Coordinates of C-alpha atoms and ligand atoms in Angstrom, one line a residue:
M744 CA 27.0 -15.9 -4.8
T745 CA 28.1 -13.0 -7.3
T746 CA 28.2 -10.0 -4.9
Q747 CA 31.7 -8.6 -5.3
M748 CA 32.6 -6.5 -2.2
T749 CA 36.0 -5.8 -3.5
P750 CA 37.6 -2.7 -1.7
G751 CA 39.7 -0.1 -3.8
S752 CA 37.5 0.6 -6.7
G753 CA 34.6 3.0 -7.0
V754 CA 33.1 4.7 -4.1
G755 CA 33.8 1.8 -1.9
S756 CA 37.3 2.7 -1.8
R757 CA 36.5 5.9 0.2
I758 CA 34.0 4.3 2.7
P759 CA 35.9 2.4 5.3
G760 CA 34.2 -0.9 5.7
A761 CA 31.9 -0.6 2.7
F762 CA 31.3 -2.0 -0.7
S763 CA 32.0 -0.8 -4.2
G764 CA 29.1 0.3 -6.1
T765 CA 30.7 0.4 -9.3
A766 CA 31.7 -3.6 -8.9
L767 CA 28.2 -4.3 -7.8
R768 CA 26.8 -3.2 -10.9
T769 CA 28.1 -6.2 -12.4
D770 CA 25.5 -8.4 -10.2
F771 CA 22.7 -6.4 -12.0
P772 CA 21.8 -7.5 -15.6
V773 CA 19.7 -4.3 -16.3
F774 CA 23.0 -2.6 -16.3
D775 CA 24.0 -4.6 -19.3
R776 CA 21.1 -3.1 -21.4
P777 CA 21.9 0.0 -23.6
T778 CA 20.0 2.5 -23.2
G779 CA 17.7 4.1 -26.2
T780 CA 20.5 6.9 -26.8
G781 CA 23.2 4.5 -26.5
K782 CA 24.5 5.9 -23.0
R783 CA 25.2 4.0 -20.0
L784 CA 22.1 3.4 -17.7
V785 CA 22.3 5.7 -14.5
Y786 CA 19.5 4.2 -12.5
L787 CA 18.3 6.8 -9.8
D788 CA 15.0 5.5 -9.3
A789 CA 15.3 2.8 -6.4
A790 CA 12.8 4.6 -4.4
A791 CA 10.0 3.7 -7.1
S792 CA 11.4 0.3 -7.9
A793 CA 14.9 -1.3 -7.5
P794 CA 16.5 -3.7 -10.4
K795 CA 17.1 -7.1 -9.6
P796 CA 20.5 -8.9 -8.8
R797 CA 21.3 -12.0 -10.9
R798 CA 21.0 -14.2 -7.7
V799 CA 17.4 -13.2 -7.0
I800 CA 16.3 -13.7 -10.6
E801 CA 18.2 -17.2 -10.7
T802 CA 16.7 -18.1 -7.5
I803 CA 13.1 -17.2 -9.1
A804 CA 13.8 -19.1 -12.0
D805 CA 15.0 -22.2 -9.9
A806 CA 12.2 -22.2 -7.8
Y807 CA 9.8 -22.1 -10.8
G808 CA 11.9 -24.8 -12.6
H809 CA 12.6 -27.0 -9.9
H810 CA 10.9 -26.5 -6.6
Y811 CA 7.3 -25.7 -7.6
A812 CA 4.1 -27.0 -6.4
N813 CA 1.5 -25.3 -4.2
V814 CA 2.5 -25.1 -0.5
H815 CA 1.1 -26.4 2.8
R816 CA -1.1 -28.8 1.2
G817 CA 0.6 -31.7 -0.9
I818 CA 1.4 -34.7 1.1
Y819 CA 4.5 -35.3 -1.7
E820 CA 8.0 -34.2 -1.6
L821 CA 7.8 -31.6 -4.2
S822 CA 5.1 -29.8 -2.2
E823 CA 7.2 -30.1 1.0
D824 CA 10.3 -28.9 -1.0
A825 CA 8.4 -25.7 -1.9
T826 CA 6.8 -25.3 1.4
A827 CA 10.0 -25.7 3.1
R828 CA 11.9 -22.9 0.9
F829 CA 8.6 -20.5 1.2
E830 CA 8.6 -20.9 5.0
A831 CA 12.4 -20.5 5.1
A832 CA 11.9 -17.0 3.3
R833 CA 9.3 -16.1 6.1
A834 CA 12.2 -17.0 8.4
T835 CA 14.8 -15.2 6.5
V836 CA 12.1 -11.6 6.6
A837 CA 11.7 -12.2 10.3
R838 CA 15.7 -12.1 11.1
F839 CA 15.9 -8.9 8.9
V840 CA 13.1 -6.8 10.6
G841 CA 14.4 -8.5 14.1
A842 CA 10.6 -10.2 14.7
A843 CA 10.2 -12.6 17.6
S844 CA 9.1 -15.4 15.4
P845 CA 8.3 -16.1 12.0
R846 CA 5.0 -16.3 12.7
E847 CA 4.7 -12.6 13.3
I848 CA 5.3 -12.3 9.2
V849 CA 2.1 -11.9 7.3
F850 CA 3.0 -11.9 3.5
A851 CA 1.2 -9.5 1.7
R852 CA 1.2 -8.3 -1.9
N853 CA 3.0 -5.1 -1.3
A854 CA 3.2 -2.3 1.4
T855 CA 0.0 -0.9 0.4
E856 CA -1.9 -4.1 0.9
A857 CA -0.1 -4.9 4.3
I858 CA -1.2 -1.2 5.4
N859 CA -5.0 -1.8 4.2
L860 CA -4.9 -5.2 6.5
V861 CA -4.1 -3.2 9.6
A862 CA -6.8 -0.6 8.4
Y863 CA -9.4 -3.3 7.6
S864 CA -8.8 -5.7 10.5
W865 CA -7.2 -3.9 13.4
G866 CA -8.8 -0.6 12.5
R867 CA -12.4 -1.5 12.0
A868 CA -12.2 -3.7 15.2
N869 CA -10.6 -0.8 17.3
L870 CA -11.5 2.4 16.3
R871 CA -14.9 4.0 17.4
A872 CA -16.9 6.9 16.4
G873 CA -15.1 9.7 18.1
D874 CA -11.9 7.9 18.6
R875 CA -8.8 9.7 16.9
M876 CA -5.6 8.5 15.1
L877 CA -2.7 10.1 13.7
T878 CA -0.5 10.1 10.7
T879 CA 1.6 12.9 8.7
Q880 CA 1.6 15.3 6.0
L881 CA 4.6 13.5 4.6
E882 CA 3.1 10.1 3.9
H883 CA 2.8 8.3 0.9
H884 CA -0.8 7.9 -0.2
A885 CA -0.8 4.3 1.0
N886 CA -0.3 5.5 4.4
I887 CA -2.9 7.9 4.1
V888 CA -6.1 7.0 2.1
P889 CA -6.7 3.7 4.0
W890 CA -6.6 5.7 7.2
Q891 CA -9.2 8.5 5.6
Q892 CA -11.4 5.7 4.7
L893 CA -11.3 4.0 7.8
C894 CA -11.9 7.0 9.9
R895 CA -14.9 8.2 7.8
E896 CA -16.3 4.4 7.9
V897 CA -16.1 4.5 11.8
G898 CA -16.7 8.2 12.4
A899 CA -13.0 8.6 13.8
T900 CA -11.3 11.7 13.4
L901 CA -7.8 11.7 11.6
D902 CA -5.2 14.1 12.3
Y903 CA -1.8 14.9 10.4
V904 CA 1.7 15.9 12.0
S905 CA 3.0 19.0 9.8
I906 CA 6.1 19.3 8.2
T907 CA 8.9 21.9 8.7
D908 CA 10.1 24.1 6.0
D909 CA 12.9 21.9 5.8
G910 CA 10.7 18.8 5.5
R911 CA 11.0 17.3 9.1
L912 CA 8.2 16.3 11.2
D913 CA 7.1 18.8 13.5
P914 CA 8.1 18.0 17.0
D915 CA 5.7 20.4 18.7
D916 CA 2.9 19.5 16.7
L917 CA 3.4 15.8 17.1
R918 CA 3.4 16.1 21.0
A919 CA 0.0 18.5 20.6
H920 CA -1.6 15.9 18.6
L921 CA -0.5 13.0 20.9
A922 CA -1.9 15.0 23.8
N923 CA -5.6 14.3 21.8
G924 CA -4.9 10.7 22.8
P925 CA -5.0 9.0 19.1
K926 CA -5.5 5.1 19.3
L927 CA -2.9 4.5 16.4
V928 CA 0.0 6.5 14.9
A929 CA 0.9 5.8 11.4
V930 CA 4.2 7.0 10.1
A931 CA 7.2 6.5 7.7
G932 CA 10.5 5.5 8.6
V933 CA 12.0 7.7 5.5
S934 CA 9.8 10.0 3.1
N935 CA 9.4 8.9 -0.5
A936 CA 9.1 12.6 -1.7
L937 CA 11.5 14.3 0.5
G938 CA 14.2 11.6 1.9
T939 CA 13.5 12.4 5.4
I940 CA 14.6 10.0 7.9
N941 CA 12.0 10.2 10.8
P942 CA 13.0 9.8 14.6
L943 CA 11.2 6.7 14.7
T944 CA 12.6 5.8 18.4
E945 CA 11.2 9.0 19.7
I946 CA 8.1 8.9 17.9
V947 CA 7.2 5.6 19.2
R948 CA 8.5 6.1 22.7
L949 CA 6.0 9.2 22.9
A950 CA 3.0 7.5 21.2
H951 CA 3.4 4.7 23.4
E952 CA 3.3 7.1 26.3
A953 CA 0.2 8.6 25.1
G954 CA -1.7 5.1 24.7
A955 CA -1.4 4.9 21.1
L956 CA 0.0 1.8 19.1
V957 CA 2.6 2.8 16.2
L958 CA 2.6 1.5 12.5
V959 CA 5.6 2.2 10.6
D960 CA 5.6 2.6 6.7
A961 CA 9.0 1.0 6.2
A962 CA 8.7 0.6 2.3
Q963 CA 11.5 3.4 1.9
S964 CA 13.3 2.6 5.0
A965 CA 13.6 -1.3 5.3
P966 CA 15.7 -1.3 2.0
H967 CA 18.3 1.1 3.0
M968 CA 19.0 0.8 6.5
P969 CA 19.0 -1.7 9.5
T970 CA 15.2 -2.1 10.7
D971 CA 14.7 -3.9 14.1
V972 CA 11.4 -3.7 15.4
A973 CA 12.2 -5.3 18.9
A974 CA 14.7 -2.3 19.3
L975 CA 12.1 0.1 17.9
G976 CA 9.1 -1.1 20.0
C977 CA 6.7 -0.5 17.2
D978 CA 3.4 -2.6 16.8
F979 CA 3.1 -3.1 12.7
L980 CA 5.5 -2.4 10.2
A981 CA 5.1 -2.7 6.4
L982 CA 7.4 -3.0 3.7
S983 CA 7.3 -3.9 0.0
G984 CA 9.8 -6.5 -1.6
H985 CA 10.2 -4.9 -5.1
K986 CA 11.8 -1.8 -3.5
M987 CA 14.6 -3.9 -2.0
L988 CA 16.0 -5.8 -4.9
G989 CA 13.1 -8.6 -4.5
P990 CA 10.3 -9.4 -6.8
S991 CA 7.0 -7.3 -7.3
G992 CA 3.9 -8.6 -6.1
I993 CA 5.2 -9.5 -2.5
G994 CA 5.2 -7.4 0.7
V995 CA 5.3 -8.1 4.2
L996 CA 3.3 -7.1 7.4
W997 CA 5.1 -7.5 10.6
A998 CA 3.1 -7.2 13.9
R999 CA 3.2 -8.4 17.4
R1000 CA 2.1 -11.6 17.8
E1001 CA -0.9 -10.8 20.3
L1002 CA -2.0 -8.1 17.9
L1003 CA -2.3 -10.7 15.2
E1004 CA -3.9 -13.1 17.2
A1005 CA -6.6 -10.5 18.4
M1006 CA -7.3 -9.3 14.9
P1007 CA -9.8 -10.6 12.8
P1008 CA -9.0 -11.9 9.1
F1009 CA -8.8 -9.6 6.2
M1010 CA -9.4 -11.8 3.4
T1011 CA -11.4 -15.0 4.0
G1012 CA -11.3 -18.4 1.7
G1013 CA -8.8 -21.0 1.4
S1014 CA -5.8 -21.7 3.6
M1015 CA -6.8 -19.2 6.2
I1016 CA -9.3 -21.8 7.9
I1017 CA -8.9 -24.8 10.1
K1018 CA -12.3 -26.0 9.7
V1019 CA -15.4 -24.8 7.5
T1020 CA -19.1 -26.1 8.0
L1021 CA -22.1 -24.8 6.3
D1022 CA -22.6 -22.4 9.2
G1023 CA -19.2 -21.1 9.6
A1024 CA -15.8 -21.4 9.9
E1025 CA -12.7 -21.6 12.1
W1026 CA -9.6 -19.4 11.6
N1027 CA -6.3 -21.0 11.0
E1028 CA -3.5 -19.8 13.3
V1029 CA -1.5 -16.7 12.7
P1030 CA 0.2 -15.7 10.3
Y1031 CA -2.0 -18.2 8.2
K1032 CA -5.2 -16.5 9.2
F1033 CA -4.1 -13.3 7.2
E1034 CA -3.0 -15.5 4.0
A1035 CA -6.3 -16.4 2.2
G1036 CA -5.7 -18.3 -1.1
T1037 CA -2.7 -19.4 -2.7
P1038 CA 0.3 -17.2 -1.8
A1039 CA 3.0 -15.4 -3.9
I1040 CA 5.0 -18.5 -3.5
V1041 CA 7.9 -17.9 -5.7
E1042 CA 7.8 -14.1 -5.1
A1043 CA 8.6 -14.7 -1.5
I1044 CA 11.4 -17.1 -2.1
G1045 CA 12.8 -14.4 -4.2
L1046 CA 12.2 -11.8 -1.8
G1047 CA 14.2 -14.1 1.0
E1048 CA 17.2 -14.4 -1.7
A1049 CA 17.1 -10.4 -2.1
I1050 CA 17.4 -10.1 1.7
N1051 CA 20.2 -12.7 1.8
Y1052 CA 22.1 -10.4 -0.9
L1053 CA 21.3 -7.3 1.1
T1054 CA 22.4 -8.8 4.4
D1055 CA 25.8 -10.2 2.7
L1056 CA 26.5 -6.6 2.0
G1057 CA 25.3 -5.4 5.5
M1058 CA 22.6 -3.0 6.2
D1059 CA 24.7 -0.5 8.1
A1060 CA 27.1 -0.6 5.1
V1061 CA 24.3 -0.1 2.7
R1062 CA 23.2 3.1 4.9
E1063 CA 26.8 4.3 5.1
H1064 CA 27.2 3.9 1.0
E1065 CA 24.1 5.9 0.4
R1066 CA 24.9 8.3 3.1
Y1067 CA 28.2 9.1 1.2
L1068 CA 26.3 9.4 -2.2
F1069 CA 23.8 11.7 -0.6
E1070 CA 26.5 14.1 0.8
Q1071 CA 28.2 14.0 -2.5
A1072 CA 25.3 14.8 -4.5
W1073 CA 23.4 17.3 -2.1
A1074 CA 27.0 19.1 -2.3
A1075 CA 27.2 19.1 -5.9
L1076 CA 23.5 20.1 -6.5
R1077 CA 23.8 23.0 -3.9
E1078 CA 26.2 24.5 -6.2
I1079 CA 24.4 24.9 -9.2
P1080 CA 22.2 28.2 -9.3
G1081 CA 18.4 27.6 -10.0
V1082 CA 18.2 24.2 -8.4
R1083 CA 15.9 24.5 -5.2
L1084 CA 16.5 21.2 -3.0
L1085 CA 13.7 20.1 -0.6
G1086 CA 14.2 17.8 2.5
P1087 CA 16.7 18.1 5.3
D1088 CA 20.1 19.6 5.0
D1089 CA 21.5 17.1 7.6
P1090 CA 22.9 14.0 6.1
A1091 CA 22.1 12.2 9.5
I1092 CA 18.3 12.4 8.7
H1093 CA 18.4 12.3 5.0
A1094 CA 18.2 9.3 3.2
G1095 CA 19.5 8.7 -0.4
V1096 CA 16.7 10.3 -1.8
I1097 CA 16.8 13.7 -3.4
S1098 CA 14.0 15.7 -4.4
F1099 CA 14.5 18.9 -6.4
V1100 CA 12.9 21.4 -8.4
L1101 CA 14.7 23.6 -11.5
D1102 CA 13.5 27.1 -11.6
G1103 CA 11.3 27.6 -14.7
I1104 CA 11.3 23.8 -15.9
H1105 CA 8.7 21.4 -15.1
P1106 CA 9.7 18.3 -13.8
H1107 CA 8.5 16.0 -16.4
D1108 CA 10.6 17.9 -18.9
V1109 CA 13.5 17.8 -16.5
A1110 CA 12.9 13.9 -16.6
T1111 CA 12.7 13.4 -20.3
V1112 CA 16.1 15.6 -20.7
F1113 CA 17.5 13.3 -18.1
D1114 CA 16.1 10.2 -20.1
S1115 CA 18.1 11.1 -23.1
E1116 CA 21.4 11.6 -21.0
G1117 CA 20.7 7.9 -19.9
V1118 CA 20.0 9.0 -16.2
A1119 CA 16.4 7.5 -15.1
V1120 CA 14.7 9.5 -12.3
R1121 CA 11.0 9.9 -11.2
A1122 CA 9.2 13.3 -11.9
G1123 CA 5.7 13.8 -10.2
H1124 CA 3.9 13.9 -7.0
H1125 CA 5.7 10.9 -5.8
C1126 CA 2.1 9.5 -4.6
A1127 CA 2.8 12.2 -1.7
Q1128 CA 0.5 15.0 -3.3
P1129 CA 0.1 16.5 0.5
V1130 CA 3.9 17.3 0.6
M1131 CA 3.5 18.9 -2.8
Q1132 CA 0.8 21.0 -1.4
R1133 CA 2.7 22.0 1.6
Y1134 CA 5.5 23.3 -0.5
D1135 CA 2.9 24.7 -3.0
I1136 CA 4.7 23.1 -6.1
P1137 CA 2.9 20.8 -8.5
A1138 CA 5.8 18.2 -8.6
T1139 CA 9.5 17.5 -8.0
T1140 CA 12.3 15.6 -9.9
R1141 CA 13.4 12.9 -7.7
A1142 CA 16.7 11.0 -7.6
S1143 CA 17.2 8.0 -5.6
F1144 CA 20.4 6.0 -4.8
Y1145 CA 21.0 2.4 -4.1
V1146 CA 24.0 0.0 -3.6
Y1147 CA 24.8 -0.2 -7.5
N1148 CA 25.3 3.5 -7.5
D1149 CA 28.6 5.5 -7.3
T1150 CA 30.1 8.7 -7.5
D1151 CA 29.9 8.8 -11.6
D1152 CA 26.3 8.5 -11.0
V1153 CA 26.5 11.6 -8.9
E1154 CA 28.3 13.4 -11.5
A1155 CA 25.9 12.3 -14.2
L1156 CA 22.9 13.7 -12.3
A1157 CA 24.9 16.9 -12.0
S1158 CA 25.8 17.1 -15.7
A1159 CA 21.9 16.1 -16.5
I1160 CA 21.1 19.2 -14.6
R1161 CA 23.0 21.7 -16.4
A1162 CA 22.2 19.9 -19.7
C1163 CA 18.5 20.4 -18.8
Q1164 CA 19.1 24.1 -17.9
N1165 CA 21.1 24.9 -21.0
L1166 CA 18.3 23.5 -23.0
F1167 CA 15.9 25.4 -21.7
S1168 CA 17.8 28.9 -21.0
Ligands
LIG6 N1 4.8 4.1 1.5 C1 6.0 4.7 0.9 C2 7.0 5.7 1.6 C3 6.4 4.5 -0.4 O1 7.3 4.8 -1.1 C4 5.7 3.5 -1.1 C5 6.0 3.2 -2.6 N2 6.1 4.4 -3.5 C6 4.5 2.9 -0.5 C7 4.3 3.0 0.9 C8 3.5 1.7 -1.3 O2 4.3 0.8 -1.8 P1 3.8 -0.2 -2.8 O3 3.4 0.6 -4.0 O4 4.9 -1.1 -3.2 O5 2.7 -0.9 -2.3

């Protein structure tokens, strides 16, 4: 393994038990690439998609080169090898999220598809005219639009928990909506637009007391902190591989087995059946009932290796590392006049995502100036337009940290802001 966990250099030296972001950069080939301006790449856009460690890239190349055939069908050694690696990745994902069994892990294309699977399959079988379901104003569009479509189609009502001025879900509003008896609560673990870490344990407890199931959109939480569906007690959880150092094209739906057993298939075709006659078909067992067609074989194997990489670092250490960087960055940015920071002030409930607005400068201009400094950030509505509407802004600039970032990157962020302000003053 190439992961370096040497204490004594970079930010790691100041975090007990954690690793060095500076040292870890050598694991990621993208940091060998010169930027257009010749400056060092300061990658602060993990919330959109994360770079891949060499280990993951090599695993993907090796899987295509030496272990590739279709899975679950060949009666020959190569296909059995590919199937074993694909299923081992499913078991790795199951351990990573605390699932009771790999059978509770459904591979999808991304978090969006995993959420749509629940909306189409569970939603259309269980939600009726007059029913209610609940999501929140701080969700990514992936956790809003599928529910809007579902509710429109079946005649149900979709409610939204509102956001406080400092970017938290309003607990009183949550309780008030739960009193209306929603059948499902769909909520993000971490907001991609504000960085807020939602109190999932409390939300799940209250939702279950109110008789609702809970879907967690873990696209922004699973890559950055421990996930344990058993401890959390939620019912569905969705994540995306590409945000957690894995390949694009692979996502995961975890659901309690009895829910998966009872749900009708989302897509139909090959692999998801046991028997087909001209009169009809019998579904395969879970999770295969939900994996129609040839799956993303190598992508799943690559995701398994990305999880191995993260597990080697330790998810508690990943969270600690990002919390430290968040605290440094938040403190630095708060000192700069003309910077409006969004989201909670409390590092205990703020992930390594900082959304901000510079007075009088459009976020797209900010990101363009940043790019000339070698600093890659995201500018826009972050697929969370209701959040922008809540704060009456068109867009924000968003810096998001991951394992390979360090305090030099925090300084680069602060100095890019100053460069931008100087340019536009
Ligand atoms: N939910 C959240 C909170 C996200 O940040 C994202 C990606 N930005 C998604 C869902 C959707 O992920 P994907 O595009 O990989 O399906």
